[in-house]
XYZ file of C-alpha atoms in Angstrom:
245
model
C -31.360 -11.831 31.366
C -34.993 -12.481 31.692
C -37.365 -11.103 29.088
C -36.726 -10.176 26.021
C -37.070 -6.494 26.338
C -34.649 -6.681 29.344
C -32.302 -8.872 26.832
C -32.306 -6.308 24.179
C -31.443 -3.178 26.328
C -28.387 -4.781 27.652
C -26.898 -5.649 24.494
C -25.558 -2.036 23.667
C -23.758 -2.360 27.063
C -22.207 -5.929 26.593
C -21.383 -4.859 23.004
C -19.535 -1.846 24.043
C -17.510 -3.704 27.147
C -16.648 -6.534 24.449
C -15.301 -4.298 21.583
C -13.677 -1.788 23.900
C -11.553 -5.104 25.258
C -11.190 -7.410 22.028
C -11.741 -5.356 18.684
C -14.819 -5.230 16.933
C -15.009 -8.584 15.131
C -13.850 -10.556 18.023
C -15.972 -8.332 20.462
C -19.098 -9.828 18.253
C -18.063 -13.105 18.468
C -17.864 -12.951 22.437
C -21.200 -11.483 22.515
C -22.814 -14.030 20.438
C -21.172 -16.927 22.714
C -22.370 -14.955 25.779
C -26.004 -14.839 24.460
C -26.314 -17.522 21.914
C -28.713 -19.698 24.309
C -31.497 -17.196 23.729
C -33.222 -18.179 20.732
C -35.433 -15.232 20.166
C -31.923 -13.015 19.682
C -30.201 -15.482 16.981
C -31.846 -13.853 13.877
C -30.803 -10.522 15.388
C -27.237 -11.561 16.282
C -26.493 -13.145 12.743
C -27.690 -9.807 11.346
C -25.630 -7.725 13.708
C -22.410 -9.781 13.070
C -22.776 -10.057 9.327
C -23.517 -6.108 8.854
C -20.259 -5.329 11.048
C -18.247 -8.118 9.087
C -19.482 -6.668 5.659
C -18.801 -2.762 7.234
C -15.317 -3.472 8.224
C -14.609 -5.469 4.646
C -15.851 -2.603 2.852
C -13.791 -0.261 4.678
C -10.813 -2.106 3.187
C -9.505 0.248 0.016
C -9.745 -1.976 -3.228
C -6.527 -2.315 -5.275
C -8.576 -1.710 -8.259
C -8.611 1.742 -9.794
C -8.585 4.322 -12.620
C -5.663 6.298 -11.369
C -2.079 5.245 -9.864
C 1.262 6.622 -8.949
C 4.629 4.528 -9.201
C 8.335 4.534 -9.331
C 11.027 1.835 -9.292
C 13.317 1.398 -6.505
C 17.265 1.237 -6.741
C 18.229 -2.657 -7.927
C 21.244 -3.260 -5.958
C 22.302 -5.484 -8.627
C 22.024 -3.275 -11.039
C 22.930 0.416 -9.799
C 23.902 2.088 -13.210
C 20.502 0.649 -14.784
C 22.481 -1.168 -17.171
C 20.452 -2.564 -20.499
C 19.731 -5.941 -18.726
C 17.413 -4.235 -15.948
C 14.018 -4.604 -17.101
C 11.371 -2.109 -15.476
C 7.855 -3.336 -16.167
C 4.353 -2.352 -15.412
C 2.125 -5.323 -15.465
C -1.951 -4.334 -16.202
C -4.950 -6.469 -15.769
C -8.749 -5.239 -16.200
C -12.581 -7.047 -16.287
C -13.550 -4.494 -19.107
C -11.717 -3.142 -22.032
C -9.304 -0.574 -20.914
C -7.077 2.335 -22.357
C -4.118 2.888 -19.999
C -2.026 6.086 -20.325
C 1.582 6.182 -18.402
C 2.811 9.449 -17.990
C 5.845 11.215 -16.360
C 4.452 14.952 -15.394
C 7.787 16.240 -15.028
C 9.468 14.923 -18.376
C 6.231 14.797 -20.306
C 7.143 11.608 -21.651
C 3.954 9.231 -22.102
C 2.810 6.110 -23.639
C -0.585 4.294 -24.061
C -1.547 0.718 -24.325
C -4.910 -1.081 -24.724
C -6.030 -3.783 -22.682
C -8.637 -6.114 -23.395
C -11.132 -7.442 -20.776
C -9.790 -10.139 -18.544
C -6.337 -10.056 -20.458
C -3.114 -9.103 -18.884
C -0.527 -6.486 -20.875
C 3.175 -5.698 -19.830
C 4.263 -2.431 -20.773
C 8.325 -2.056 -20.319
C 9.298 1.516 -19.022
C 12.381 3.397 -19.972
C 14.913 3.598 -17.238
C 15.169 7.240 -17.170
C 11.613 8.111 -16.902
C 11.200 5.904 -13.397
C 14.261 4.329 -11.813
C 15.117 5.924 -8.709
C 19.164 4.882 -8.652
C 19.925 8.006 -6.734
C 19.381 8.289 -2.913
C 18.725 11.360 -0.896
C 17.971 13.453 -3.649
C 14.734 14.361 -5.321
C 14.513 13.053 -8.903
C 11.832 13.233 -11.528
C 10.980 9.492 -12.050
C 7.437 9.247 -10.685
C 4.507 7.720 -13.250
C 1.110 8.856 -13.229
C -1.032 5.897 -14.673
C -4.683 6.404 -15.679
C -7.223 4.226 -17.177
C -10.325 4.647 -18.736
C -11.989 1.605 -16.771
C -10.689 -0.157 -13.410
C -7.740 -1.933 -13.544
C -5.112 -3.925 -11.122
C -1.433 -2.626 -11.780
C 1.797 -4.481 -10.440
C 5.293 -3.187 -11.118
C 8.461 -5.474 -11.781
C 12.132 -4.739 -11.380
C 14.163 -7.716 -13.074
C 17.626 -8.020 -13.806
C 19.661 -11.490 -13.879
C 19.609 -12.910 -10.380
C 17.304 -10.372 -9.107
C 13.468 -9.865 -9.476
C 11.031 -7.588 -7.412
C 7.679 -7.025 -7.637
C 4.866 -5.012 -5.917
C 1.206 -4.032 -6.344
C 0.571 -0.524 -6.993
C -2.335 0.792 -4.830
C -4.705 3.623 -6.754
C -4.825 6.899 -5.536
C -8.303 6.353 -3.603
C -6.278 3.829 -1.358
C -3.444 6.464 -0.412
C -3.029 7.802 2.997
C -0.787 10.422 4.991
C 1.086 8.445 7.137
C 3.274 5.352 6.635
C 5.365 3.067 8.657
C 7.469 0.450 7.249
C 7.981 -3.409 7.473
C 10.863 -4.370 5.809
C 12.370 -7.406 5.127
C 15.546 -8.446 7.242
C 18.420 -9.647 5.844
C 22.123 -9.185 5.518
C 22.771 -9.007 1.969
C 21.856 -5.442 0.891
C 21.107 -2.093 2.445
C 17.111 -1.282 3.053
C 15.250 0.932 0.939
C 12.110 2.858 0.242
C 10.856 5.593 -2.326
C 8.233 7.941 -2.029
C 6.379 9.628 -5.021
C 4.313 12.958 -4.442
C 0.890 12.904 -6.071
C 0.387 16.776 -5.718
C 2.503 19.652 -6.175
C 4.039 21.247 -2.912
C 3.796 18.353 -0.666
C 5.873 18.424 2.581
C 7.027 14.911 3.400
C 8.615 14.210 6.635
C 10.645 11.171 7.076
C 11.973 9.689 10.166
C 14.379 6.715 9.408
C 14.486 3.929 11.787
C 18.623 3.718 11.186
C 21.188 5.920 9.825
C 20.735 6.458 5.877
C 23.617 6.593 3.365
C 23.019 10.368 3.146
C 23.448 10.846 6.440
C 20.324 11.222 8.179
C 20.286 9.990 11.974
C 17.993 7.484 13.453
C 14.752 8.594 14.670
C 15.396 12.090 13.801
C 12.680 13.794 11.548
C 13.655 15.269 8.337
C 11.333 16.953 5.891
C 11.605 17.873 2.040
C 9.006 19.671 -0.357
C 8.100 17.627 -3.650
C 5.953 18.140 -6.514
C 3.633 15.740 -8.357
C 5.771 12.944 -10.009
C 8.662 13.750 -7.981
C 10.435 10.922 -5.998
C 12.865 10.574 -3.369
C 14.571 7.008 -2.014
C 15.818 6.547 1.244
C 18.625 3.887 2.004
C 19.763 2.596 5.156
C 23.727 3.052 5.734
C 24.386 -0.167 7.111
C 23.160 -3.360 5.159
C 22.382 -5.527 8.503
C 20.239 -2.788 9.994
C 16.629 -3.108 10.839
C 14.857 -0.348 9.017
C 11.361 -1.686 10.061
C 9.508 1.424 11.718
C 10.786 4.040 9.601
C 8.051 6.515 9.158
């Protein structure tokens, strides 16, 4: 590109063209490959690449937090929440923390102390968090708060059945979700929603007909308050529920 000043002037154009075509990280890599023959720019390019990569990583929400919301999906092997079903919150923390679990709809609460770099398990009563009904608003949402940042997991255990999930903090939650669901022929597909604020309007567009009669790709709305839950389940066990929104 001639002298260094001409080279610097062309960088924004090259960067814009490459990122438009390949996306930001790949665009930066292509830019580096295009101009890494110029020794004068190696330091600048490394700084540019490092800064952009750090920017992308910093934009990814952390899974640690001090406030969470959770519920437990219906277990197909234990639809009536018999005693063999265990609903457990698994908590870990880098620091000492007091963790409080509250169902704001029923008033039930329980607190546990978690020592730094240790794991604590808290078993939750079925009636407080097990969403065994479909297509109906229930009072089965849990609000989990902590005095220090924690990582939170939820497990749903029964004989021959074990499900587990990482629970994201409220700082990582959003307003628009598209589901990707494991495809199998053994059970219906399901998901559950927990409202975190009062008077929340939720629009659900299932990618297959549901057990409570909602039609594929037809939006339907509900209004829910903080701590209320709503579970959706496919009518056909063999359907593809991915793409539900």
